[in-house]
């Protein structure tokens, strides 16, 4: 049974030499079996679909479902106290050195039951869906014990698809406090690489491994050990690099053929050239950058080198507590001086590439029917009209999971 969505301004986000976002005025799409069967101008709709169930969208913008390719939704507790301390002038590093930061989320996360972790994460998934997200990455990283990290990914698997798709990533976030001594640290990294990563890969509990490579977190050589182990297990490779200090992470990621390099506030010209040559996606996380009142990454240099840019929420309890990708698009176009087209591709086609997902991110025959109808005709309106929720309706796998199509004024 086919469904036709017609009278839409269809934005395919497909590869287009004019960089036009693939807009089709008076467009239509056909949904069949959870996939897109046809995309084009309404006038060209094949005769076979003319009698099918048809929903007229009143000229609304129709885009791919948004993809949040960098998110940490698996945690318990909050750090509102740290937010208030930063508002009074304390820095992220000062708070972390005093026992706050990531370590302050491990306590509540370890103490939470599987049921509570699932419920908390699903609350975040519902908020993300309401803002247009149909696929979200789910990084582990807030337990830090090897069994606990695995437990977080088991939770992610249990709630995948309810109500949005979760793409699971094993994150080596921090050396836990109990393993900070040099010898313990070496043993922790060894066990993470040799004991945990193969188990996660064999159970297919994650599709990639991410490492937080920065001041106060993993060194470059530890990052190499962990990501090499991931690659040997056939997992995708990514890392948080250069949020605070450039440790040469971009060059390492390029060498390993990584899917993405994330943050990049600090990155050298050589690092940018290496990312471009390797085809590694740069994931921009303006929510964290703005909240920490930092200067943006060198977007113009990344663009000039030909590095593809994704935009993500960095949803996490410390530096970016928000599920709303249109807000990240607003910050990307204002604080980061990205174009509206870059912001859109960054949450659709390029985000899919960062996650290694070939079946979504653009509207084309054979792709998943993950779609958002917006209460506007203008792509720029989504970042421009910040904080407003312009989502009219959402389909995931061809099924309407949110909103309704009312008459447009
Ligand atoms: O911004 N991984 C490093 N920093 C995280 C925030 C983690 C936290 O403070 O809880 C990020 O991606
Ligand atoms: Fe992050």
mmCIF file of C-alpha atoms and ligand atoms in Angstrom:
data_model
loop_
_atom_site.group_PDB
_atom_site.id
_atom_site.type_symbol
_atom_site.label_atom_id
_atom_site.label_comp_id
_atom_site.label_asym_id
_atom_site.label_seq_id
_atom_site.Cartn_x
_atom_site.Cartn_y
_atom_site.Cartn_z
ATOM 1 C CA UNK A 1 0.000 0.000 0.000
ATOM 2 C CA UNK A 2 1.523 3.265 -1.124
ATOM 3 C CA UNK A 3 1.006 6.690 0.469
ATOM 4 C CA UNK A 4 1.607 9.868 -1.522
ATOM 5 C CA UNK A 5 2.668 13.086 0.218
ATOM 6 C CA UNK A 6 1.949 15.834 -2.267
ATOM 7 C CA UNK A 7 1.709 19.636 -2.519
ATOM 8 C CA UNK A 8 5.053 19.885 -0.693
ATOM 9 C CA UNK A 9 8.253 21.858 -1.150
ATOM 10 C CA UNK A 10 10.490 18.798 -1.150
ATOM 11 C CA UNK A 11 14.069 19.265 0.007
ATOM 12 C CA UNK A 12 15.949 16.099 -0.929
ATOM 13 C CA UNK A 13 19.392 17.081 0.490
ATOM 14 C CA UNK A 14 20.785 14.821 -2.255
ATOM 15 C CA UNK A 15 24.169 15.474 -3.816
ATOM 16 C CA UNK A 16 23.711 18.468 -6.114
ATOM 17 C CA UNK A 17 26.439 20.319 -8.002
ATOM 18 C CA UNK A 18 24.626 23.638 -7.411
ATOM 19 C CA UNK A 19 24.551 23.029 -3.660
ATOM 20 C CA UNK A 20 20.862 23.879 -3.786
ATOM 21 C CA UNK A 21 19.661 21.351 -1.179
ATOM 22 C CA UNK A 22 17.771 19.673 -4.015
ATOM 23 C CA UNK A 23 14.597 21.726 -3.635
ATOM 24 C CA UNK A 24 11.571 20.623 -5.687
ATOM 25 C CA UNK A 25 8.768 23.195 -5.659
ATOM 26 C CA UNK A 26 5.325 21.546 -5.905
ATOM 27 C CA UNK A 27 6.949 18.209 -5.173
ATOM 28 C CA UNK A 28 5.716 14.842 -3.973
ATOM 29 C CA UNK A 29 7.103 11.662 -2.460
ATOM 30 C CA UNK A 30 5.695 8.149 -2.481
ATOM 31 C CA UNK A 31 6.076 5.948 0.616
ATOM 32 C CA UNK A 32 5.868 2.183 0.181
ATOM 33 C CA UNK A 33 6.930 -0.510 2.635
ATOM 34 C CA UNK A 34 8.698 1.964 4.918
ATOM 35 C CA UNK A 35 10.830 3.320 2.099
ATOM 36 C CA UNK A 36 10.605 6.051 -0.473
ATOM 37 C CA UNK A 37 9.434 4.564 -3.743
ATOM 38 C CA UNK A 38 9.458 7.791 -5.747
ATOM 39 C CA UNK A 39 10.487 11.473 -5.317
ATOM 40 C CA UNK A 40 9.789 14.240 -7.846
ATOM 41 C CA UNK A 41 7.529 17.024 -9.099
ATOM 42 C CA UNK A 42 3.827 16.413 -8.378
ATOM 43 C CA UNK A 43 3.008 16.811 -12.072
ATOM 44 C CA UNK A 44 5.296 13.882 -12.894
ATOM 45 C CA UNK A 45 3.746 11.464 -10.359
ATOM 46 C CA UNK A 46 3.551 8.062 -12.103
ATOM 47 C CA UNK A 47 0.013 7.034 -13.013
ATOM 48 C CA UNK A 48 0.334 3.891 -10.852
ATOM 49 C CA UNK A 49 0.286 6.054 -7.695
ATOM 50 C CA UNK A 50 -2.563 8.378 -8.700
ATOM 51 C CA UNK A 51 -5.211 6.335 -6.869
ATOM 52 C CA UNK A 52 -3.145 5.792 -3.706
ATOM 53 C CA UNK A 53 -3.869 7.371 -0.316
ATOM 54 C CA UNK A 54 -2.780 10.990 -0.739
ATOM 55 C CA UNK A 55 -1.926 13.585 1.907
ATOM 56 C CA UNK A 56 -1.649 17.198 0.697
ATOM 57 C CA UNK A 57 0.913 19.165 2.712
ATOM 58 C CA UNK A 58 -0.346 22.646 1.814
ATOM 59 C CA UNK A 59 2.957 23.730 0.306
ATOM 60 C CA UNK A 60 4.978 22.869 3.434
ATOM 61 C CA UNK A 61 8.692 22.173 3.373
ATOM 62 C CA UNK A 62 9.280 18.390 3.458
ATOM 63 C CA UNK A 63 12.797 17.280 4.456
ATOM 64 C CA UNK A 64 14.635 14.162 5.558
ATOM 65 C CA UNK A 65 14.196 13.334 9.241
ATOM 66 C CA UNK A 66 17.013 15.019 11.127
ATOM 67 C CA UNK A 67 19.998 12.930 12.205
ATOM 68 C CA UNK A 68 21.839 13.830 15.395
ATOM 69 C CA UNK A 69 25.265 12.279 14.809
ATOM 70 C CA UNK A 70 26.858 13.248 18.149
ATOM 71 C CA UNK A 71 24.809 12.751 21.311
ATOM 72 C CA UNK A 72 25.250 11.365 24.830
ATOM 73 C CA UNK A 73 21.659 10.535 25.863
ATOM 74 C CA UNK A 74 22.504 7.606 28.195
ATOM 75 C CA UNK A 75 22.910 9.078 31.682
ATOM 76 C CA UNK A 76 21.111 9.729 34.950
ATOM 77 C CA UNK A 77 21.115 12.845 37.110
ATOM 78 C CA UNK A 78 21.827 16.399 36.001
ATOM 79 C CA UNK A 79 24.470 19.056 36.596
ATOM 80 C CA UNK A 80 22.342 22.168 36.986
ATOM 81 C CA UNK A 81 24.607 23.172 39.891
ATOM 82 C CA UNK A 82 27.600 23.276 37.537
ATOM 83 C CA UNK A 83 25.615 25.317 35.021
ATOM 84 C CA UNK A 84 24.896 27.862 37.754
ATOM 85 C CA UNK A 85 28.577 27.878 38.808
ATOM 86 C CA UNK A 86 29.647 28.569 35.220
ATOM 87 C CA UNK A 87 27.082 31.324 34.948
ATOM 88 C CA UNK A 88 28.813 32.878 37.969
ATOM 89 C CA UNK A 89 32.177 32.640 36.183
ATOM 90 C CA UNK A 90 33.727 29.237 37.019
ATOM 91 C CA UNK A 91 35.318 27.383 34.101
ATOM 92 C CA UNK A 92 34.525 23.826 32.926
ATOM 93 C CA UNK A 93 38.081 22.755 33.785
ATOM 94 C CA UNK A 94 37.969 24.274 37.296
ATOM 95 C CA UNK A 95 34.717 22.457 37.999
ATOM 96 C CA UNK A 96 36.098 19.176 36.637
ATOM 97 C CA UNK A 97 39.291 19.514 38.701
ATOM 98 C CA UNK A 98 37.132 19.976 41.832
ATOM 99 C CA UNK A 99 35.389 16.616 41.245
ATOM 100 C CA UNK A 100 32.619 17.834 38.935
ATOM 101 C CA UNK A 101 32.349 17.315 35.207
ATOM 102 C CA UNK A 102 31.934 13.872 33.674
ATOM 103 C CA UNK A 103 32.809 12.214 37.013
ATOM 104 C CA UNK A 104 29.779 13.888 38.620
ATOM 105 C CA UNK A 105 27.477 12.025 36.229
ATOM 106 C CA UNK A 106 29.034 8.581 36.772
ATOM 107 C CA UNK A 107 27.646 8.275 40.336
ATOM 108 C CA UNK A 108 23.955 8.709 39.416
ATOM 109 C CA UNK A 109 24.419 6.699 36.200
ATOM 110 C CA UNK A 110 25.957 3.709 37.990
ATOM 111 C CA UNK A 111 23.252 3.886 40.670
ATOM 112 C CA UNK A 112 20.356 3.999 38.200
ATOM 113 C CA UNK A 113 18.464 0.828 37.309
ATOM 114 C CA UNK A 114 18.262 -0.322 33.718
ATOM 115 C CA UNK A 115 14.576 0.613 33.749
ATOM 116 C CA UNK A 116 15.281 4.157 34.934
ATOM 117 C CA UNK A 117 18.088 4.641 32.408
ATOM 118 C CA UNK A 118 15.769 3.479 29.653
ATOM 119 C CA UNK A 119 12.975 5.803 30.787
ATOM 120 C CA UNK A 120 15.311 8.811 31.086
ATOM 121 C CA UNK A 121 16.796 8.180 27.662
ATOM 122 C CA UNK A 122 13.368 7.730 26.088
ATOM 123 C CA UNK A 123 12.282 11.072 27.543
ATOM 124 C CA UNK A 124 15.236 12.642 25.706
ATOM 125 C CA UNK A 125 14.377 10.714 22.531
ATOM 126 C CA UNK A 126 10.808 12.053 22.663
ATOM 127 C CA UNK A 127 12.055 15.631 23.045
ATOM 128 C CA UNK A 128 14.412 15.120 20.106
ATOM 129 C CA UNK A 129 11.613 13.659 17.984
ATOM 130 C CA UNK A 130 9.339 16.609 18.736
ATOM 131 C CA UNK A 131 12.069 18.863 17.292
ATOM 132 C CA UNK A 132 12.498 16.811 14.102
ATOM 133 C CA UNK A 133 15.101 14.130 14.954
ATOM 134 C CA UNK A 134 14.384 10.614 13.685
ATOM 135 C CA UNK A 135 17.865 9.106 14.263
ATOM 136 C CA UNK A 136 20.124 9.895 17.218
ATOM 137 C CA UNK A 137 23.540 8.606 18.106
ATOM 138 C CA UNK A 138 23.742 7.079 21.585
ATOM 139 C CA UNK A 139 27.197 7.159 23.090
ATOM 140 C CA UNK A 140 27.986 5.217 26.230
ATOM 141 C CA UNK A 141 30.556 6.900 28.469
ATOM 142 C CA UNK A 142 28.967 7.868 31.783
ATOM 143 C CA UNK A 143 29.612 4.683 33.737
ATOM 144 C CA UNK A 144 33.311 4.140 33.011
ATOM 145 C CA UNK A 145 33.461 0.593 34.420
ATOM 146 C CA UNK A 146 33.768 -1.928 31.616
ATOM 147 C CA UNK A 147 30.607 -3.811 32.626
ATOM 148 C CA UNK A 148 28.765 -0.554 33.134
ATOM 149 C CA UNK A 149 29.645 0.752 29.685
ATOM 150 C CA UNK A 150 28.305 -2.478 28.234
ATOM 151 C CA UNK A 151 25.139 -2.112 30.337
ATOM 152 C CA UNK A 152 24.500 1.355 28.844
ATOM 153 C CA UNK A 153 24.695 -0.059 25.319
ATOM 154 C CA UNK A 154 22.312 -2.885 26.267
ATOM 155 C CA UNK A 155 19.845 -0.189 27.376
ATOM 156 C CA UNK A 156 20.299 1.601 24.044
ATOM 157 C CA UNK A 157 19.548 -1.589 22.140
ATOM 158 C CA UNK A 158 16.419 -2.262 24.200
ATOM 159 C CA UNK A 159 14.849 1.116 23.373
ATOM 160 C CA UNK A 160 16.127 1.500 19.811
ATOM 161 C CA UNK A 161 13.267 2.709 17.639
ATOM 162 C CA UNK A 162 10.997 3.680 20.540
ATOM 163 C CA UNK A 163 10.337 6.373 19.498
ATOM 164 C CA UNK A 164 13.417 7.119 17.322
ATOM 165 C CA UNK A 165 16.359 5.139 15.973
ATOM 166 C CA UNK A 166 19.451 5.018 18.186
ATOM 167 C CA UNK A 167 22.858 4.452 16.621
ATOM 168 C CA UNK A 168 25.051 3.056 19.422
ATOM 169 C CA UNK A 169 28.678 4.115 19.970
ATOM 170 C CA UNK A 170 31.076 2.835 22.621
ATOM 171 C CA UNK A 171 32.750 5.932 24.085
ATOM 172 C CA UNK A 172 36.017 5.861 26.019
ATOM 173 C CA UNK A 173 35.183 9.058 27.872
ATOM 174 C CA UNK A 174 37.570 9.310 30.804
ATOM 175 C CA UNK A 175 39.909 7.216 32.904
ATOM 176 C CA UNK A 176 37.757 6.592 36.007
ATOM 177 C CA UNK A 177 38.979 8.075 39.295
ATOM 178 C CA UNK A 178 39.716 4.591 40.682
ATOM 179 C CA UNK A 179 42.228 3.961 37.841
ATOM 180 C CA UNK A 180 44.106 7.254 37.796
ATOM 181 C CA UNK A 181 47.471 5.897 39.057
ATOM 182 C CA UNK A 182 49.898 5.296 36.159
ATOM 183 C CA UNK A 183 49.926 1.509 36.261
ATOM 184 C CA UNK A 184 46.162 1.315 36.775
ATOM 185 C CA UNK A 185 45.674 3.710 33.906
ATOM 186 C CA UNK A 186 47.683 1.502 31.560
ATOM 187 C CA UNK A 187 45.738 -1.544 32.676
ATOM 188 C CA UNK A 188 42.407 0.248 32.194
ATOM 189 C CA UNK A 189 43.291 1.233 28.616
ATOM 190 C CA UNK A 190 44.540 -2.290 27.894
ATOM 191 C CA UNK A 191 41.372 -3.869 29.273
ATOM 192 C CA UNK A 192 39.153 -1.409 27.393
ATOM 193 C CA UNK A 193 40.958 -2.205 24.129
ATOM 194 C CA UNK A 194 41.491 -5.942 24.537
ATOM 195 C CA UNK A 195 38.586 -7.067 26.720
ATOM 196 C CA UNK A 196 35.711 -4.644 26.181
ATOM 197 C CA UNK A 197 35.949 -3.619 22.508
ATOM 198 C CA UNK A 198 35.950 -7.211 21.130
ATOM 199 C CA UNK A 199 32.981 -8.152 23.336
ATOM 200 C CA UNK A 200 31.002 -5.113 22.201
ATOM 201 C CA UNK A 201 31.864 -5.828 18.566
ATOM 202 C CA UNK A 202 30.943 -9.523 18.796
ATOM 203 C CA UNK A 203 27.581 -8.710 20.407
ATOM 204 C CA UNK A 204 27.016 -5.891 17.879
ATOM 205 C CA UNK A 205 26.243 -3.555 20.766
ATOM 206 C CA UNK A 206 27.910 -0.613 18.990
ATOM 207 C CA UNK A 207 28.737 0.292 15.418
ATOM 208 C CA UNK A 208 31.649 2.556 16.265
ATOM 209 C CA UNK A 209 34.101 3.529 18.988
ATOM 210 C CA UNK A 210 34.752 7.116 20.061
ATOM 211 C CA UNK A 211 37.522 8.391 22.340
ATOM 212 C CA UNK A 212 37.662 11.699 24.191
ATOM 213 C CA UNK A 213 41.204 12.774 23.299
ATOM 214 C CA UNK A 214 41.929 16.003 25.130
ATOM 215 C CA UNK A 215 43.451 17.677 28.141
ATOM 216 C CA UNK A 216 42.322 15.821 31.273
ATOM 217 C CA UNK A 217 41.083 12.854 29.230
ATOM 218 C CA UNK A 218 42.882 10.375 26.913
ATOM 219 C CA UNK A 219 46.332 11.032 25.457
ATOM 220 C CA UNK A 220 47.035 10.670 21.760
ATOM 221 C CA UNK A 221 48.847 7.383 22.251
ATOM 222 C CA UNK A 222 46.011 5.936 24.362
ATOM 223 C CA UNK A 223 43.579 7.093 21.689
ATOM 224 C CA UNK A 224 45.630 5.268 19.058
ATOM 225 C CA UNK A 225 45.566 2.060 21.109
ATOM 226 C CA UNK A 226 41.793 2.195 21.581
ATOM 227 C CA UNK A 227 40.886 3.157 18.027
ATOM 228 C CA UNK A 228 43.282 0.643 16.493
ATOM 229 C CA UNK A 229 41.549 -2.072 18.504
ATOM 230 C CA UNK A 230 38.181 -0.771 17.263
ATOM 231 C CA UNK A 231 39.306 -0.823 13.662
ATOM 232 C CA UNK A 232 40.613 -4.369 14.008
ATOM 233 C CA UNK A 233 37.148 -5.406 15.175
ATOM 234 C CA UNK A 234 35.576 -3.789 12.113
ATOM 235 C CA UNK A 235 33.983 -0.954 14.070
ATOM 236 C CA UNK A 236 33.783 2.632 12.847
ATOM 237 C CA UNK A 237 36.287 5.030 14.362
ATOM 238 C CA UNK A 238 35.612 8.560 15.666
ATOM 239 C CA UNK A 239 36.942 10.847 18.379
ATOM 240 C CA UNK A 240 36.356 14.026 20.359
ATOM 241 C CA UNK A 241 39.444 16.029 19.416
ATOM 242 C CA UNK A 242 40.650 19.546 20.067
ATOM 243 C CA UNK A 243 37.779 20.777 22.234
ATOM 244 C CA UNK A 244 40.312 22.373 24.573
ATOM 245 C CA UNK A 245 43.784 21.389 23.320
ATOM 246 C CA UNK A 246 45.093 20.135 19.968
ATOM 247 C CA UNK A 247 46.865 16.855 20.695
ATOM 248 C CA UNK A 248 47.219 15.867 17.032
ATOM 249 C CA UNK A 249 43.918 13.970 17.051
ATOM 250 C CA UNK A 250 42.824 15.097 13.596
ATOM 251 C CA UNK A 251 45.975 13.669 12.008
ATOM 252 C CA UNK A 252 45.513 10.380 13.881
ATOM 253 C CA UNK A 253 41.862 10.114 12.834
ATOM 254 C CA UNK A 254 42.755 10.752 9.205
ATOM 255 C CA UNK A 255 45.468 8.102 9.367
ATOM 256 C CA UNK A 256 42.955 5.573 10.750
ATOM 257 C CA UNK A 257 40.330 6.405 8.111
ATOM 258 C CA UNK A 258 37.914 7.686 10.771
ATOM 259 C CA UNK A 259 34.281 8.453 10.025
ATOM 260 C CA UNK A 260 34.426 11.722 11.930
ATOM 261 C CA UNK A 261 36.488 14.129 13.994
ATOM 262 C CA UNK A 262 34.298 15.960 16.493
ATOM 263 C CA UNK A 263 34.624 19.414 18.171
ATOM 264 C CA UNK A 264 37.852 20.673 16.462
ATOM 265 C CA UNK A 265 37.844 24.076 18.171
ATOM 266 C CA UNK A 266 41.615 23.578 18.228
ATOM 267 C CA UNK A 267 43.095 22.049 15.074
ATOM 268 C CA UNK A 268 46.198 22.790 13.013
ATOM 269 C CA UNK A 269 46.427 23.469 9.277
ATOM 270 C CA UNK A 270 48.084 20.060 8.887
ATOM 271 C CA UNK A 271 45.219 18.434 10.783
ATOM 272 C CA UNK A 272 42.658 20.081 8.489
ATOM 273 C CA UNK A 273 44.550 18.978 5.365
ATOM 274 C CA UNK A 274 44.739 15.425 6.703
ATOM 275 C CA UNK A 275 40.967 15.303 7.393
ATOM 276 C CA UNK A 276 40.260 16.579 3.879
ATOM 277 C CA UNK A 277 42.537 13.985 2.265
ATOM 278 C CA UNK A 278 40.980 11.163 4.297
ATOM 279 C CA UNK A 279 37.360 12.233 3.694
ATOM 280 C CA UNK A 280 36.742 12.331 7.443
ATOM 281 C CA UNK A 281 33.664 14.356 8.441
ATOM 282 C CA UNK A 282 34.166 17.265 10.866
ATOM 283 C CA UNK A 283 31.323 17.313 13.401
ATOM 284 C CA UNK A 284 30.529 20.821 14.629
ATOM 285 C CA UNK A 285 29.109 21.078 18.154
ATOM 286 C CA UNK A 286 28.160 24.708 18.671
ATOM 287 C CA UNK A 287 25.947 24.020 21.698
ATOM 288 C CA UNK A 288 28.959 23.054 23.814
ATOM 289 C CA UNK A 289 31.170 25.738 22.300
ATOM 290 C CA UNK A 290 28.717 28.550 23.010
ATOM 291 C CA UNK A 291 27.882 27.293 26.462
ATOM 292 C CA UNK A 292 31.586 27.256 27.380
ATOM 293 C CA UNK A 293 31.935 30.703 25.786
ATOM 294 C CA UNK A 294 34.704 29.549 23.469
ATOM 295 C CA UNK A 295 35.761 30.757 20.036
ATOM 296 C CA UNK A 296 34.380 28.662 17.154
ATOM 297 C CA UNK A 297 36.459 26.117 15.221
ATOM 298 C CA UNK A 298 38.150 27.302 11.990
ATOM 299 C CA UNK A 299 35.056 26.689 9.841
ATOM 300 C CA UNK A 300 36.294 28.781 6.913
ATOM 301 C CA UNK A 301 39.550 26.802 6.741
ATOM 302 C CA UNK A 302 37.706 23.467 7.008
ATOM 303 C CA UNK A 303 35.341 24.556 4.224
ATOM 304 C CA UNK A 304 38.195 25.823 2.027
ATOM 305 C CA UNK A 305 40.009 22.498 2.421
ATOM 306 C CA UNK A 306 36.877 20.616 1.353
ATOM 307 C CA UNK A 307 36.132 18.924 4.676
ATOM 308 C CA UNK A 308 32.456 17.907 4.940
ATOM 309 C CA UNK A 309 30.742 19.482 7.963
ATOM 310 C CA UNK A 310 28.116 17.859 10.156
ATOM 311 C CA UNK A 311 26.215 19.664 12.920
ATOM 312 C CA UNK A 312 25.083 17.874 16.079
ATOM 313 C CA UNK A 313 23.572 18.560 19.487
ATOM 314 C CA UNK A 314 26.304 17.055 21.695
ATOM 315 C CA UNK A 315 23.384 16.345 24.026
ATOM 316 C CA UNK A 316 25.074 15.752 27.413
ATOM 317 C CA UNK A 317 24.468 16.785 31.029
ATOM 318 C CA UNK A 318 27.576 18.956 31.277
ATOM 319 C CA UNK A 319 28.294 21.202 28.335
ATOM 320 C CA UNK A 320 25.252 20.995 26.065
ATOM 321 C CA UNK A 321 21.997 19.891 27.683
ATOM 322 C CA UNK A 322 19.718 20.098 24.666
ATOM 323 C CA UNK A 323 18.025 17.662 22.302
ATOM 324 C CA UNK A 324 16.951 20.268 19.748
ATOM 325 C CA UNK A 325 18.851 20.129 16.452
ATOM 326 C CA UNK A 326 17.246 23.311 15.040
ATOM 327 C CA UNK A 327 18.911 25.168 17.945
ATOM 328 C CA UNK A 328 22.267 23.637 16.934
ATOM 329 C CA UNK A 329 21.535 24.819 13.365
ATOM 330 C CA UNK A 330 20.849 28.322 14.660
ATOM 331 C CA UNK A 331 24.163 28.383 16.553
ATOM 332 C CA UNK A 332 25.980 26.887 13.529
ATOM 333 C CA UNK A 333 24.715 29.661 11.264
ATOM 334 C CA UNK A 334 25.320 32.459 13.771
ATOM 335 C CA UNK A 335 28.275 31.662 16.058
ATOM 336 C CA UNK A 336 30.009 29.382 13.504
ATOM 337 C CA UNK A 337 29.161 31.403 10.351
ATOM 338 C CA UNK A 338 28.060 28.283 8.501
ATOM 339 C CA UNK A 339 25.639 28.769 5.608
ATOM 340 C CA UNK A 340 22.013 27.677 5.852
ATOM 341 C CA UNK A 341 22.778 24.984 3.267
ATOM 342 C CA UNK A 342 25.719 23.703 5.327
ATOM 343 C CA UNK A 343 23.582 23.614 8.470
ATOM 344 C CA UNK A 344 20.871 21.587 6.703
ATOM 345 C CA UNK A 345 23.274 19.111 5.111
ATOM 346 C CA UNK A 346 25.037 18.871 8.470
ATOM 347 C CA UNK A 347 21.940 17.401 10.132
ATOM 348 C CA UNK A 348 20.936 15.213 7.174
ATOM 349 C CA UNK A 349 23.247 13.823 4.493
ATOM 350 C CA UNK A 350 26.577 14.577 6.170
ATOM 351 C CA UNK A 351 25.331 13.420 9.581
ATOM 352 C CA UNK A 352 24.353 10.078 8.017
ATOM 353 C CA UNK A 353 27.860 9.792 6.598
ATOM 354 C CA UNK A 354 29.426 10.477 10.020
ATOM 355 C CA UNK A 355 27.380 7.583 11.412
ATOM 356 C CA UNK A 356 28.081 5.306 8.446
ATOM 357 C CA UNK A 357 24.354 5.077 7.596
ATOM 358 C CA UNK A 358 23.775 4.755 3.857
ATOM 359 C CA UNK A 359 20.002 4.292 4.054
ATOM 360 C CA UNK A 360 18.968 7.756 5.262
ATOM 361 C CA UNK A 361 19.791 11.467 5.256
ATOM 362 C CA UNK A 362 18.502 12.195 1.754
ATOM 363 C CA UNK A 363 15.127 11.810 0.065
ATOM 364 C CA UNK A 364 15.598 9.376 -2.800
ATOM 365 C CA UNK A 365 14.036 6.103 -3.949
ATOM 366 C CA UNK A 366 15.148 3.178 -1.782
ATOM 367 C CA UNK A 367 15.988 5.298 1.272
ATOM 368 C CA UNK A 368 14.095 5.059 4.548
ATOM 369 C CA UNK A 369 10.896 7.088 4.607
ATOM 370 C CA UNK A 370 12.030 9.258 7.543
ATOM 371 C CA UNK A 371 10.448 12.638 6.831
ATOM 372 C CA UNK A 372 9.611 15.935 8.520
ATOM 373 C CA UNK A 373 6.938 18.351 7.261
ATOM 374 C CA UNK A 374 7.623 21.883 8.581
ATOM 375 C CA UNK A 375 5.244 24.788 9.099
ATOM 376 C CA UNK A 376 7.175 26.907 6.611
ATOM 377 C CA UNK A 377 8.167 26.868 2.939
ATOM 378 C CA UNK A 378 11.637 28.322 3.543
ATOM 379 C CA UNK A 379 14.698 26.261 4.596
ATOM 380 C CA UNK A 380 16.350 29.282 6.262
ATOM 381 C CA UNK A 381 13.355 29.698 8.564
ATOM 382 C CA UNK A 382 14.398 26.692 10.677
ATOM 383 C CA UNK A 383 17.680 28.199 11.969
ATOM 384 C CA UNK A 384 16.409 31.780 11.645
ATOM 385 C CA UNK A 385 13.273 31.423 13.783
ATOM 386 C CA UNK A 386 15.214 30.031 16.737
ATOM 387 C CA UNK A 387 13.519 28.367 19.661
ATOM 388 C CA UNK A 388 10.183 28.054 17.859
ATOM 389 C CA UNK A 389 9.096 24.522 17.062
ATOM 390 C CA UNK A 390 8.130 24.541 13.376
ATOM 391 C CA UNK A 391 7.614 20.778 13.081
ATOM 392 C CA UNK A 392 4.184 19.942 11.642
ATOM 393 C CA UNK A 393 4.413 16.164 11.262
ATOM 394 C CA UNK A 394 7.001 13.373 11.239
ATOM 395 C CA UNK A 395 7.100 9.977 9.531
ATOM 396 C CA UNK A 396 9.566 7.295 10.572
ATOM 397 C CA UNK A 397 9.900 4.267 8.326
ATOM 398 C CA UNK A 398 6.833 5.526 6.508
ATOM 399 C CA UNK A 399 4.652 5.660 9.639
ATOM 400 C CA UNK A 400 3.437 8.988 10.991
ATOM 401 C CA UNK A 401 4.813 9.123 14.537
ATOM 402 C CA UNK A 402 4.277 12.774 15.438
ATOM 403 C CA UNK A 403 2.044 15.727 14.624
ATOM 404 C CA UNK A 404 -0.689 16.194 12.081
ATOM 405 C CA UNK A 405 -1.271 18.162 8.906
ATOM 406 C CA UNK A 406 -3.612 21.050 9.642
ATOM 407 C CA UNK A 407 -4.666 23.705 7.146
ATOM 408 C CA UNK A 408 -1.945 26.326 6.668
ATOM 409 C CA UNK A 409 -2.994 29.957 7.134
HETATM 410 O O1 LIG B 1 31.252 18.183 25.144
HETATM 411 N N1 LIG B 1 33.558 14.528 26.003
HETATM 412 C C1 LIG B 1 33.815 15.594 26.458
HETATM 413 N N2 LIG B 1 32.980 16.466 26.769
HETATM 414 C C2 LIG B 1 31.612 16.258 26.522
HETATM 415 C C3 LIG B 1 30.852 16.732 27.705
HETATM 416 C C4 LIG B 1 30.908 15.761 28.784
HETATM 417 C C5 LIG B 1 30.347 16.227 30.095
HETATM 418 O O2 LIG B 1 30.747 17.293 30.592
HETATM 419 O O3 LIG B 1 29.517 15.495 30.654
HETATM 420 C C6 LIG B 1 31.304 16.955 25.224
HETATM 421 O O4 LIG B 1 31.166 16.226 24.241
HETATM 422 FE FE1 LIG B 2 30.479 14.853 23.063
#
